[in-house]
mmCIF file with all atom_site columns, C-alpha atoms in Angstrom:
data_model
loop_
_atom_site.group_PDB
_atom_site.id
_atom_site.type_symbol
_atom_site.label_atom_id
_atom_site.label_alt_id
_atom_site.label_comp_id
_atom_site.label_asym_id
_atom_site.label_entity_id
_atom_site.label_seq_id
_atom_site.pdbx_PDB_ins_code
_atom_site.Cartn_x
_atom_site.Cartn_y
_atom_site.Cartn_z
_atom_site.occupancy
_atom_site.B_iso_or_equiv
_atom_site.pdbx_formal_charge
_atom_site.auth_seq_id
_atom_site.auth_comp_id
_atom_site.auth_asym_id
_atom_site.auth_atom_id
_atom_site.pdbx_PDB_model_num
ATOM 1   C CA . ALA A 1 1   ? 0.000   0.000  0.000   1.00 53.00 ? 235 ALA A CA 1
ATOM 2   C CA . GLU A 1 2   ? 2.855   2.385  0.805   1.00 53.00 ? 236 GLU A CA 1
ATOM 3   C CA . ALA A 1 3   ? 4.624   1.714  -2.494  1.00 52.00 ? 237 ALA A CA 1
ATOM 4   C CA . GLU A 1 4   ? 1.394   2.248  -4.423  1.00 48.00 ? 238 GLU A CA 1
ATOM 5   C CA . SER A 1 5   ? 0.659   5.497  -2.556  1.00 45.00 ? 239 SER A CA 1
ATOM 6   C CA . LEU A 1 6   ? 4.183   6.780  -3.171  1.00 43.00 ? 240 LEU A CA 1
ATOM 7   C CA . SER A 1 7   ? 3.811   6.001  -6.882  1.00 48.00 ? 241 SER A CA 1
ATOM 8   C CA . VAL A 1 8   ? 0.472   7.814  -7.035  1.00 39.00 ? 242 VAL A CA 1
ATOM 9   C CA . LEU A 1 9   ? 1.989   10.809 -5.232  1.00 42.00 ? 243 LEU A CA 1
ATOM 10  C CA . ALA A 1 10  ? 4.980   10.918 -7.602  1.00 46.00 ? 244 ALA A CA 1
ATOM 11  C CA . ASP A 1 11  ? 2.679   10.750 -10.631 1.00 43.00 ? 245 ASP A CA 1
ATOM 12  C CA . ALA A 1 12  ? 0.425   13.476 -9.227  1.00 41.00 ? 246 ALA A CA 1
ATOM 13  C CA . ARG A 1 13  ? 3.375   15.770 -8.574  1.00 45.00 ? 247 ARG A CA 1
ATOM 14  C CA . HIS A 1 14  ? 4.649   15.129 -12.093 1.00 38.00 ? 248 HIS A CA 1
ATOM 15  C CA . VAL A 1 15  ? 1.299   15.951 -13.685 1.00 40.00 ? 249 VAL A CA 1
ATOM 16  C CA . TYR A 1 16  ? 0.130   18.655 -11.299 1.00 42.00 ? 250 TYR A CA 1
ATOM 17  C CA . HIS A 1 17  ? 1.822   21.293 -9.180  1.00 46.00 ? 251 HIS A CA 1
ATOM 18  C CA . GLU A 1 18  ? 2.493   20.675 -5.483  1.00 49.00 ? 252 GLU A CA 1
ATOM 19  C CA . GLN A 1 19  ? -0.654  22.429 -4.282  1.00 48.00 ? 253 GLN A CA 1
ATOM 20  C CA . HIS A 1 20  ? -3.057  20.876 -6.780  1.00 47.00 ? 254 HIS A CA 1
ATOM 21  C CA . GLU A 1 21  ? -5.877  18.892 -5.217  1.00 55.00 ? 255 GLU A CA 1
ATOM 22  C CA . GLY A 1 22  ? -4.580  15.779 -6.977  1.00 51.00 ? 256 GLY A CA 1
ATOM 23  C CA . SER A 1 23  ? -1.209  16.094 -5.247  1.00 61.00 ? 257 SER A CA 1
ATOM 24  C CA . LEU A 1 24  ? -2.817  16.943 -1.917  1.00 73.00 ? 258 LEU A CA 1
ATOM 25  C CA . GLY A 1 25  ? -5.161  13.971 -2.155  1.00 70.00 ? 259 GLY A CA 1
ATOM 26  C CA . ALA A 1 26  ? -2.290  11.618 -2.951  1.00 74.00 ? 260 ALA A CA 1
ATOM 27  C CA . MET A 1 27  ? -0.271  12.952 -0.027  1.00 77.00 ? 261 MET A CA 1
ATOM 28  C CA . ALA A 1 28  ? -3.250  12.628 2.316   1.00 80.00 ? 262 ALA A CA 1
ATOM 29  C CA . ARG A 1 29  ? -3.678  8.991  1.254   1.00 83.00 ? 263 ARG A CA 1
ATOM 30  C CA . LEU A 1 30  ? -0.011  8.372  2.018   1.00 81.00 ? 264 LEU A CA 1
ATOM 31  C CA . VAL A 1 31  ? -0.535  9.878  5.478   1.00 83.00 ? 265 VAL A CA 1
ATOM 32  C CA . GLY A 1 32  ? -3.446  7.494  5.973   1.00 83.00 ? 266 GLY A CA 1
ATOM 33  C CA . VAL A 1 33  ? -1.348  4.494  4.967   1.00 84.00 ? 267 VAL A CA 1
ATOM 34  C CA . HIS A 1 34  ? 1.308   5.319  7.543   1.00 79.00 ? 268 HIS A CA 1
ATOM 35  C CA . LEU A 1 35  ? -1.296  5.923  10.232  1.00 88.00 ? 269 LEU A CA 1
ATOM 36  C CA . GLU A 1 36  ? -2.745  2.478  9.540   1.00 87.00 ? 270 GLU A CA 1
ATOM 37  C CA . MET A 1 37  ? 0.784   1.098  9.914   1.00 87.00 ? 271 MET A CA 1
ATOM 38  C CA . GLY A 1 38  ? 1.111   2.896  13.251  1.00 90.00 ? 272 GLY A CA 1
ATOM 39  C CA . ASP A 1 39  ? 3.966   4.999  11.894  1.00 91.00 ? 273 ASP A CA 1
ATOM 40  C CA . ILE A 1 40  ? 2.859   8.362  13.281  1.00 94.00 ? 274 ILE A CA 1
ATOM 41  C CA . ALA A 1 41  ? 6.418   9.723  13.288  1.00 94.00 ? 275 ALA A CA 1
ATOM 42  C CA . TYR A 1 42  ? 6.492   9.413  9.485   1.00 89.00 ? 276 TYR A CA 1
ATOM 43  C CA . ALA A 1 43  ? 2.891   10.519 8.961   1.00 92.00 ? 277 ALA A CA 1
ATOM 44  C CA . ALA A 1 44  ? 3.114   13.749 10.979  1.00 94.00 ? 278 ALA A CA 1
ATOM 45  C CA . PRO A 1 45  ? 5.665   15.580 8.752   1.00 92.00 ? 279 PRO A CA 1
ATOM 46  C CA . LEU A 1 46  ? 3.648   14.587 5.696   1.00 89.00 ? 280 LEU A CA 1
ATOM 47  C CA . GLN A 1 47  ? 0.494   15.906 7.349   1.00 93.00 ? 281 GLN A CA 1
ATOM 48  C CA . SER A 1 48  ? 2.334   19.145 8.078   1.00 94.00 ? 282 SER A CA 1
ATOM 49  C CA . GLN A 1 49  ? 3.065   19.469 4.351   1.00 89.00 ? 283 GLN A CA 1
ATOM 50  C CA . VAL A 1 50  ? -0.593  18.822 3.554   1.00 88.00 ? 284 VAL A CA 1
ATOM 51  C CA . LEU A 1 51  ? -1.637  21.492 6.049   1.00 93.00 ? 285 LEU A CA 1
ATOM 52  C CA . ASP A 1 52  ? 0.793   24.081 4.682   1.00 91.00 ? 286 ASP A CA 1
ATOM 53  C CA . ALA A 1 53  ? -0.445  23.480 1.139   1.00 87.00 ? 287 ALA A CA 1
ATOM 54  C CA . MET A 1 54  ? -4.082  23.628 2.271   1.00 87.00 ? 288 MET A CA 1
ATOM 55  C CA . ARG A 1 55  ? -3.474  26.963 3.989   1.00 91.00 ? 289 ARG A CA 1
ATOM 56  C CA . ARG A 1 56  ? -1.929  28.418 0.831   1.00 88.00 ? 290 ARG A CA 1
ATOM 57  C CA . THR A 1 57  ? -4.529  26.950 -1.504  1.00 86.00 ? 291 THR A CA 1
ATOM 58  C CA . CYS A 1 58  ? -7.778  27.131 0.456   1.00 87.00 ? 292 CYS A CA 1
ATOM 59  C CA . GLY A 1 59  ? -7.058  29.569 3.271   1.00 92.00 ? 293 GLY A CA 1
ATOM 60  C CA . PRO A 1 60  ? -6.903  29.036 7.054   1.00 91.00 ? 294 PRO A CA 1
ATOM 61  C CA . GLU A 1 61  ? -10.663 28.953 7.606   1.00 91.00 ? 295 GLU A CA 1
ATOM 62  C CA . ASP A 1 62  ? -11.492 26.313 5.017   1.00 94.00 ? 296 ASP A CA 1
ATOM 63  C CA . ALA A 1 63  ? -13.162 23.136 6.306   1.00 95.00 ? 297 ALA A CA 1
ATOM 64  C CA . GLY A 1 64  ? -10.421 20.932 4.858   1.00 92.00 ? 298 GLY A CA 1
ATOM 65  C CA . THR A 1 65  ? -7.685  23.101 6.363   1.00 95.00 ? 299 THR A CA 1
ATOM 66  C CA . ILE A 1 66  ? -9.271  22.942 9.806   1.00 96.00 ? 300 ILE A CA 1
ATOM 67  C CA . GLU A 1 67  ? -9.618  19.168 9.545   1.00 95.00 ? 301 GLU A CA 1
ATOM 68  C CA . ALA A 1 68  ? -5.968  18.839 8.498   1.00 94.00 ? 302 ALA A CA 1
ATOM 69  C CA . LEU A 1 69  ? -4.913  21.087 11.384  1.00 96.00 ? 303 LEU A CA 1
ATOM 70  C CA . ALA A 1 70  ? -6.857  19.055 13.952  1.00 96.00 ? 304 ALA A CA 1
ATOM 71  C CA . SER A 1 71  ? -5.475  15.821 12.545  1.00 95.00 ? 305 SER A CA 1
ATOM 72  C CA . LEU A 1 72  ? -1.893  17.088 12.792  1.00 97.00 ? 306 LEU A CA 1
ATOM 73  C CA . ALA A 1 73  ? -2.477  18.242 16.382  1.00 97.00 ? 307 ALA A CA 1
ATOM 74  C CA . GLY A 1 74  ? -3.661  14.738 17.258  1.00 96.00 ? 308 GLY A CA 1
ATOM 75  C CA . MET A 1 75  ? -0.548  13.195 15.720  1.00 96.00 ? 309 MET A CA 1
ATOM 76  C CA . GLN A 1 76  ? 1.722   15.633 17.546  1.00 97.00 ? 310 GLN A CA 1
ATOM 77  C CA . ALA A 1 77  ? 0.022   14.800 20.847  1.00 97.00 ? 311 ALA A CA 1
ATOM 78  C CA . SER A 1 78  ? 0.564   11.087 20.200  1.00 95.00 ? 312 SER A CA 1
ATOM 79  C CA . LEU A 1 79  ? 4.255   11.814 19.641  1.00 96.00 ? 313 LEU A CA 1
ATOM 80  C CA . GLY A 1 80  ? 4.475   13.792 22.901  1.00 96.00 ? 314 GLY A CA 1
ATOM 81  C CA . GLU A 1 81  ? 4.911   17.102 21.065  1.00 97.00 ? 315 GLU A CA 1
ATOM 82  C CA . TYR A 1 82  ? 2.391   18.770 23.334  1.00 96.00 ? 316 TYR A CA 1
ATOM 83  C CA . ASP A 1 83  ? 3.312   22.419 22.831  1.00 95.00 ? 317 ASP A CA 1
ATOM 84  C CA . ALA A 1 84  ? 2.908   22.142 19.066  1.00 97.00 ? 318 ALA A CA 1
ATOM 85  C CA . ALA A 1 85  ? -0.256  20.087 19.485  1.00 98.00 ? 319 ALA A CA 1
ATOM 86  C CA . LEU A 1 86  ? -1.738  22.676 21.844  1.00 97.00 ? 320 LEU A CA 1
ATOM 87  C CA . LEU A 1 87  ? -1.107  25.519 19.408  1.00 97.00 ? 321 LEU A CA 1
ATOM 88  C CA . GLY A 1 88  ? -2.710  23.506 16.624  1.00 97.00 ? 322 GLY A CA 1
ATOM 89  C CA . ALA A 1 89  ? -5.750  22.535 18.671  1.00 98.00 ? 323 ALA A CA 1
ATOM 90  C CA . GLU A 1 90  ? -6.268  26.142 19.793  1.00 98.00 ? 324 GLU A CA 1
ATOM 91  C CA . GLU A 1 91  ? -6.037  27.363 16.199  1.00 97.00 ? 325 GLU A CA 1
ATOM 92  C CA . ALA A 1 92  ? -8.480  24.657 15.074  1.00 97.00 ? 326 ALA A CA 1
ATOM 93  C CA . LEU A 1 93  ? -10.979 25.836 17.699  1.00 98.00 ? 327 LEU A CA 1
ATOM 94  C CA . ASP A 1 94  ? -10.611 29.506 16.749  1.00 97.00 ? 328 ASP A CA 1
ATOM 95  C CA . CYS A 1 95  ? -11.047 28.727 13.045  1.00 96.00 ? 329 CYS A CA 1
ATOM 96  C CA . SER A 1 96  ? -14.033 26.463 13.761  1.00 97.00 ? 330 SER A CA 1
ATOM 97  C CA . ARG A 1 97  ? -15.740 29.265 15.691  1.00 97.00 ? 331 ARG A CA 1
ATOM 98  C CA . ARG A 1 98  ? -15.227 31.681 12.796  1.00 96.00 ? 332 ARG A CA 1
ATOM 99  C CA . LEU A 1 99  ? -16.259 29.257 10.051  1.00 96.00 ? 333 LEU A CA 1
ATOM 100 C CA . TYR A 1 100 ? -19.066 27.317 11.708  1.00 97.00 ? 334 TYR A CA 1
ATOM 101 C CA . GLY A 1 101 ? -20.095 29.474 14.661  1.00 97.00 ? 335 GLY A CA 1
ATOM 102 C CA . ASP A 1 102 ? -20.351 28.491 18.321  1.00 96.00 ? 336 ASP A CA 1
ATOM 103 C CA . GLU A 1 103 ? -23.498 26.365 17.901  1.00 96.00 ? 337 GLU A CA 1
ATOM 104 C CA . SER A 1 104 ? -21.920 23.747 15.671  1.00 96.00 ? 338 SER A CA 1
ATOM 105 C CA . SER A 1 105 ? -20.962 20.095 15.955  1.00 96.00 ? 339 SER A CA 1
ATOM 106 C CA . LYS A 1 106 ? -17.539 20.980 14.534  1.00 96.00 ? 340 LYS A CA 1
ATOM 107 C CA . THR A 1 107 ? -16.945 23.548 17.275  1.00 97.00 ? 341 THR A CA 1
ATOM 108 C CA . ILE A 1 108 ? -18.102 21.078 19.928  1.00 98.00 ? 342 ILE A CA 1
ATOM 109 C CA . GLU A 1 109 ? -15.576 18.577 18.571  1.00 97.00 ? 343 GLU A CA 1
ATOM 110 C CA . ALA A 1 110 ? -12.801 21.196 18.586  1.00 98.00 ? 344 ALA A CA 1
ATOM 111 C CA . LEU A 1 111 ? -13.633 22.152 22.185  1.00 98.00 ? 345 LEU A CA 1
ATOM 112 C CA . SER A 1 112 ? -13.554 18.495 23.216  1.00 97.00 ? 346 SER A CA 1
ATOM 113 C CA . ASN A 1 113 ? -10.245 17.891 21.437  1.00 97.00 ? 347 ASN A CA 1
ATOM 114 C CA . LEU A 1 114 ? -8.599  20.874 23.116  1.00 98.00 ? 348 LEU A CA 1
ATOM 115 C CA . ALA A 1 115 ? -9.968  19.879 26.532  1.00 98.00 ? 349 ALA A CA 1
ATOM 116 C CA . SER A 1 116 ? -8.695  16.331 26.042  1.00 96.00 ? 350 SER A CA 1
ATOM 117 C CA . LEU A 1 117 ? -5.256  17.646 25.152  1.00 97.00 ? 351 LEU A CA 1
ATOM 118 C CA . HIS A 1 118 ? -5.109  19.823 28.269  1.00 97.00 ? 352 HIS A CA 1
ATOM 119 C CA . SER A 1 119 ? -6.116  16.790 30.331  1.00 96.00 ? 353 SER A CA 1
ATOM 120 C CA . ARG A 1 120 ? -3.357  14.674 28.774  1.00 95.00 ? 354 ARG A CA 1
ATOM 121 C CA . MET A 1 121 ? -0.931  17.421 29.776  1.00 95.00 ? 355 MET A CA 1
ATOM 122 C CA . ALA A 1 122 ? -2.234  17.256 33.389  1.00 94.00 ? 356 ALA A CA 1
ATOM 123 C CA . GLN A 1 123 ? -3.809  20.686 32.931  1.00 96.00 ? 357 GLN A CA 1
ATOM 124 C CA . ASP A 1 124 ? -7.244  19.615 34.110  1.00 97.00 ? 358 ASP A CA 1
ATOM 125 C CA . GLU A 1 125 ? -8.214  23.058 35.411  1.00 97.00 ? 359 GLU A CA 1
ATOM 126 C CA . ASP A 1 126 ? -7.721  24.438 31.892  1.00 97.00 ? 360 ASP A CA 1
ATOM 127 C CA . ALA A 1 127 ? -9.762  21.581 30.438  1.00 98.00 ? 361 ALA A CA 1
ATOM 128 C CA . VAL A 1 128 ? -12.830 22.165 32.636  1.00 98.00 ? 362 VAL A CA 1
ATOM 129 C CA . PRO A 1 129 ? -14.136 25.433 31.072  1.00 98.00 ? 363 PRO A CA 1
ATOM 130 C CA . LEU A 1 130 ? -13.626 24.049 27.573  1.00 98.00 ? 364 LEU A CA 1
ATOM 131 C CA . LEU A 1 131 ? -15.499 20.853 28.326  1.00 98.00 ? 365 LEU A CA 1
ATOM 132 C CA . THR A 1 132 ? -18.169 22.779 30.236  1.00 98.00 ? 366 THR A CA 1
ATOM 133 C CA . GLU A 1 133 ? -18.804 24.857 27.116  1.00 98.00 ? 367 GLU A CA 1
ATOM 134 C CA . ALA A 1 134 ? -18.827 21.715 24.979  1.00 98.00 ? 368 ALA A CA 1
ATOM 135 C CA . VAL A 1 135 ? -21.449 20.102 27.239  1.00 98.00 ? 369 VAL A CA 1
ATOM 136 C CA . ALA A 1 136 ? -23.659 23.203 27.279  1.00 98.00 ? 370 ALA A CA 1
ATOM 137 C CA . THR A 1 137 ? -23.439 23.628 23.512  1.00 97.00 ? 371 THR A CA 1
ATOM 138 C CA . SER A 1 138 ? -24.061 19.933 22.888  1.00 97.00 ? 372 SER A CA 1
ATOM 139 C CA . ARG A 1 139 ? -27.204 20.083 25.015  1.00 97.00 ? 373 ARG A CA 1
ATOM 140 C CA . ARG A 1 140 ? -28.501 22.913 22.843  1.00 96.00 ? 374 ARG A CA 1
ATOM 141 C CA . VAL A 1 141 ? -27.431 21.362 19.524  1.00 94.00 ? 375 VAL A CA 1
ATOM 142 C CA . TYR A 1 142 ? -28.127 17.660 20.130  1.00 94.00 ? 376 TYR A CA 1
ATOM 143 C CA . GLY A 1 143 ? -30.230 17.507 23.303  1.00 95.00 ? 377 GLY A CA 1
ATOM 144 C CA . SER A 1 144 ? -29.367 16.335 26.811  1.00 95.00 ? 378 SER A CA 1
ATOM 145 C CA . ASP A 1 145 ? -30.165 12.667 26.175  1.00 95.00 ? 379 ASP A CA 1
ATOM 146 C CA . GLN A 1 146 ? -28.031 12.173 23.061  1.00 95.00 ? 380 GLN A CA 1
ATOM 147 C CA . PRO A 1 147 ? -24.879 9.973  23.238  1.00 96.00 ? 381 PRO A CA 1
ATOM 148 C CA . THR A 1 148 ? -22.549 12.820 22.267  1.00 96.00 ? 382 THR A CA 1
ATOM 149 C CA . THR A 1 149 ? -23.866 14.997 25.093  1.00 98.00 ? 383 THR A CA 1
ATOM 150 C CA . LEU A 1 150 ? -23.828 12.122 27.583  1.00 97.00 ? 384 LEU A CA 1
ATOM 151 C CA . ALA A 1 151 ? -20.228 11.230 26.716  1.00 97.00 ? 385 ALA A CA 1
ATOM 152 C CA . LEU A 1 152 ? -19.110 14.838 27.176  1.00 98.00 ? 386 LEU A CA 1
ATOM 153 C CA . THR A 1 153 ? -21.063 15.058 30.448  1.00 98.00 ? 387 THR A CA 1
ATOM 154 C CA . GLY A 1 154 ? -19.385 11.948 31.805  1.00 98.00 ? 388 GLY A CA 1
ATOM 155 C CA . SER A 1 155 ? -15.959 13.186 30.746  1.00 98.00 ? 389 SER A CA 1
ATOM 156 C CA . LEU A 1 156 ? -16.578 16.455 32.564  1.00 98.00 ? 390 LEU A CA 1
ATOM 157 C CA . GLY A 1 157 ? -17.555 14.447 35.644  1.00 98.00 ? 391 GLY A CA 1
ATOM 158 C CA . ILE A 1 158 ? -14.256 12.592 35.490  1.00 98.00 ? 392 ILE A CA 1
ATOM 159 C CA . LEU A 1 159 ? -12.373 15.892 35.304  1.00 98.00 ? 393 LEU A CA 1
ATOM 160 C CA . TYR A 1 160 ? -14.144 17.162 38.414  1.00 97.00 ? 394 TYR A CA 1
ATOM 161 C CA . SER A 1 161 ? -13.340 13.937 40.226  1.00 97.00 ? 395 SER A CA 1
ATOM 162 C CA . ILE A 1 162 ? -9.656  14.308 39.354  1.00 96.00 ? 396 ILE A CA 1
ATOM 163 C CA . LEU A 1 163 ? -9.777  17.853 40.732  1.00 96.00 ? 397 LEU A CA 1
ATOM 164 C CA . GLY A 1 164 ? -11.358 16.636 43.964  1.00 94.00 ? 398 GLY A CA 1
ATOM 165 C CA . GLU A 1 165 ? -14.797 18.151 43.363  1.00 95.00 ? 399 GLU A CA 1
ATOM 166 C CA . PHE A 1 166 ? -16.526 14.856 44.081  1.00 96.00 ? 400 PHE A CA 1
ATOM 167 C CA . VAL A 1 167 ? -20.093 16.137 44.524  1.00 95.00 ? 401 VAL A CA 1
ATOM 168 C CA . LYS A 1 168 ? -20.090 17.807 41.105  1.00 96.00 ? 402 LYS A CA 1
ATOM 169 C CA . ALA A 1 169 ? -18.444 14.732 39.640  1.00 97.00 ? 403 ALA A CA 1
ATOM 170 C CA . GLU A 1 170 ? -21.089 12.424 41.130  1.00 97.00 ? 404 GLU A CA 1
ATOM 171 C CA . ARG A 1 171 ? -23.948 14.461 39.676  1.00 98.00 ? 405 ARG A CA 1
ATOM 172 C CA . LEU A 1 172 ? -22.461 14.524 36.177  1.00 98.00 ? 406 LEU A CA 1
ATOM 173 C CA . LEU A 1 173 ? -21.406 10.874 36.160  1.00 98.00 ? 407 LEU A CA 1
ATOM 174 C CA . LYS A 1 174 ? -24.838 9.775  37.366  1.00 98.00 ? 408 LYS A CA 1
ATOM 175 C CA . GLU A 1 175 ? -26.430 11.850 34.623  1.00 97.00 ? 409 GLU A CA 1
ATOM 176 C CA . ALA A 1 176 ? -24.233 10.190 32.000  1.00 97.00 ? 410 ALA A CA 1
ATOM 177 C CA . VAL A 1 177 ? -24.789 6.652  33.303  1.00 97.00 ? 411 VAL A CA 1
ATOM 178 C CA . SER A 1 178 ? -28.554 7.172  33.620  1.00 97.00 ? 412 SER A CA 1
ATOM 179 C CA . GLY A 1 179 ? -28.729 8.625  30.135  1.00 97.00 ? 413 GLY A CA 1
ATOM 180 C CA . PHE A 1 180 ? -26.910 5.721  28.513  1.00 96.00 ? 414 PHE A CA 1
ATOM 181 C CA . ALA A 1 181 ? -29.046 3.265  30.479  1.00 96.00 ? 415 ALA A CA 1
ATOM 182 C CA . ALA A 1 182 ? -32.242 5.017  29.362  1.00 95.00 ? 416 ALA A CA 1
ATOM 183 C CA . ALA A 1 183 ? -31.020 4.751  25.770  1.00 93.00 ? 417 ALA A CA 1
ATOM 184 C CA . ASN A 1 184 ? -30.595 0.991  26.296  1.00 93.00 ? 418 ASN A CA 1
ATOM 185 C CA . MET A 1 185 ? -26.825 1.263  25.786  1.00 94.00 ? 419 MET A CA 1
ATOM 186 C CA . LEU A 1 186 ? -26.084 -0.929 28.803  1.00 88.00 ? 420 LEU A CA 1
ATOM 187 C CA . GLU A 1 187 ? -23.093 -2.680 27.236  1.00 89.00 ? 421 GLU A CA 1
ATOM 188 C CA . SER A 1 188 ? -21.513 0.350  25.609  1.00 92.00 ? 422 SER A CA 1
ATOM 189 C CA . ALA A 1 189 ? -17.896 1.186  26.374  1.00 94.00 ? 423 ALA A CA 1
ATOM 190 C CA . GLU A 1 190 ? -18.995 4.608  27.618  1.00 94.00 ? 424 GLU A CA 1
ATOM 191 C CA . ILE A 1 191 ? -21.391 3.368  30.294  1.00 95.00 ? 425 ILE A CA 1
ATOM 192 C CA . VAL A 1 192 ? -18.863 0.786  31.507  1.00 96.00 ? 426 VAL A CA 1
ATOM 193 C CA . HIS A 1 193 ? -16.216 3.505  31.740  1.00 97.00 ? 427 HIS A CA 1
ATOM 194 C CA . PHE A 1 194 ? -18.459 6.005  33.516  1.00 98.00 ? 428 PHE A CA 1
ATOM 195 C CA . ARG A 1 195 ? -19.841 3.410  35.935  1.00 97.00 ? 429 ARG A CA 1
ATOM 196 C CA . ALA A 1 196 ? -16.276 2.561  36.980  1.00 97.00 ? 430 ALA A CA 1
ATOM 197 C CA . ALA A 1 197 ? -15.486 6.264  37.372  1.00 98.00 ? 431 ALA A CA 1
ATOM 198 C CA . LEU A 1 198 ? -18.651 6.732  39.437  1.00 97.00 ? 432 LEU A CA 1
ATOM 199 C CA . ARG A 1 199 ? -17.695 3.890  41.792  1.00 97.00 ? 433 ARG A CA 1
ATOM 200 C CA . GLU A 1 200 ? -14.187 5.294  42.218  1.00 97.00 ? 434 GLU A CA 1
ATOM 201 C CA . ASN A 1 201 ? -15.574 8.776  42.809  1.00 97.00 ? 435 ASN A CA 1
ATOM 202 C CA . ALA A 1 202 ? -17.967 7.405  45.467  1.00 96.00 ? 436 ALA A CA 1
ATOM 203 C CA . VAL A 1 203 ? -15.043 5.848  47.348  1.00 96.00 ? 437 VAL A CA 1
ATOM 204 C CA . ARG A 1 204 ? -13.089 9.092  47.254  1.00 94.00 ? 438 ARG A CA 1
ATOM 205 C CA . LEU A 1 205 ? -16.166 11.084 48.276  1.00 93.00 ? 439 LEU A CA 1
ATOM 206 C CA . GLU A 1 206 ? -16.755 8.805  51.257  1.00 92.00 ? 440 GLU A CA 1
ATOM 207 C CA . ARG A 1 207 ? -13.184 9.322  52.423  1.00 91.00 ? 441 ARG A CA 1
ATOM 208 C CA . THR A 1 208 ? -13.423 13.103 52.166  1.00 89.00 ? 442 THR A CA 1
ATOM 209 C CA . PRO A 1 209 ? -14.588 15.110 55.198  1.00 86.00 ? 443 PRO A CA 1
ATOM 210 C CA . LYS A 1 210 ? -17.928 16.776 54.522  1.00 78.00 ? 444 LYS A CA 1
ATOM 211 C CA . GLY A 1 211 ? -16.503 20.247 54.915  1.00 71.00 ? 445 GLY A CA 1
ATOM 212 C CA . LYS A 1 212 ? -13.962 19.647 52.133  1.00 70.00 ? 446 LYS A CA 1
ATOM 213 C CA . ARG A 1 213 ? -16.219 18.064 49.514  1.00 66.00 ? 447 ARG A CA 1
#
């Protein structure tokens, strides 16, 4: 698959210029091949080239550019390049707000991605307002009982539990678990995960003096 993708890319570059959609598509397919192989270290520089070309060709607030930016940020985070990933995720959120508006599934996704990155960097306090906004927006866009909203709600509960705000965490985790149960998603990975988090939070809450909860 790699050899075929490299051949397609070489042919596209020969026929088209570097920024032509044919060349960009071939390069994006090569990125995908290396991601499937688990070779993120090779895929990330290629994705950076795709992003640079997309910015020049389509502009920074194009849907494809934003998607390429978010994808690169995810690769950089996987490689431990957190500062670069954070800049990319922040830019993806800003561009999503301008292109799609605040009440958009794309903006919700960008908020969630940035919050997740802050959490991976042990910056949970920075993640909370982002995820809080994502939950509130998702409730307006999708509804409170939809899986996307429930998953974000449970994730916010986990953040509060990490920060020692066990009462808030309990309320949010119970809401997520109850919502998935009501949707008959009793065996879903999400409800299993949030049930475990709820049990752990209950233990920590029990051990915490009432005045410090």
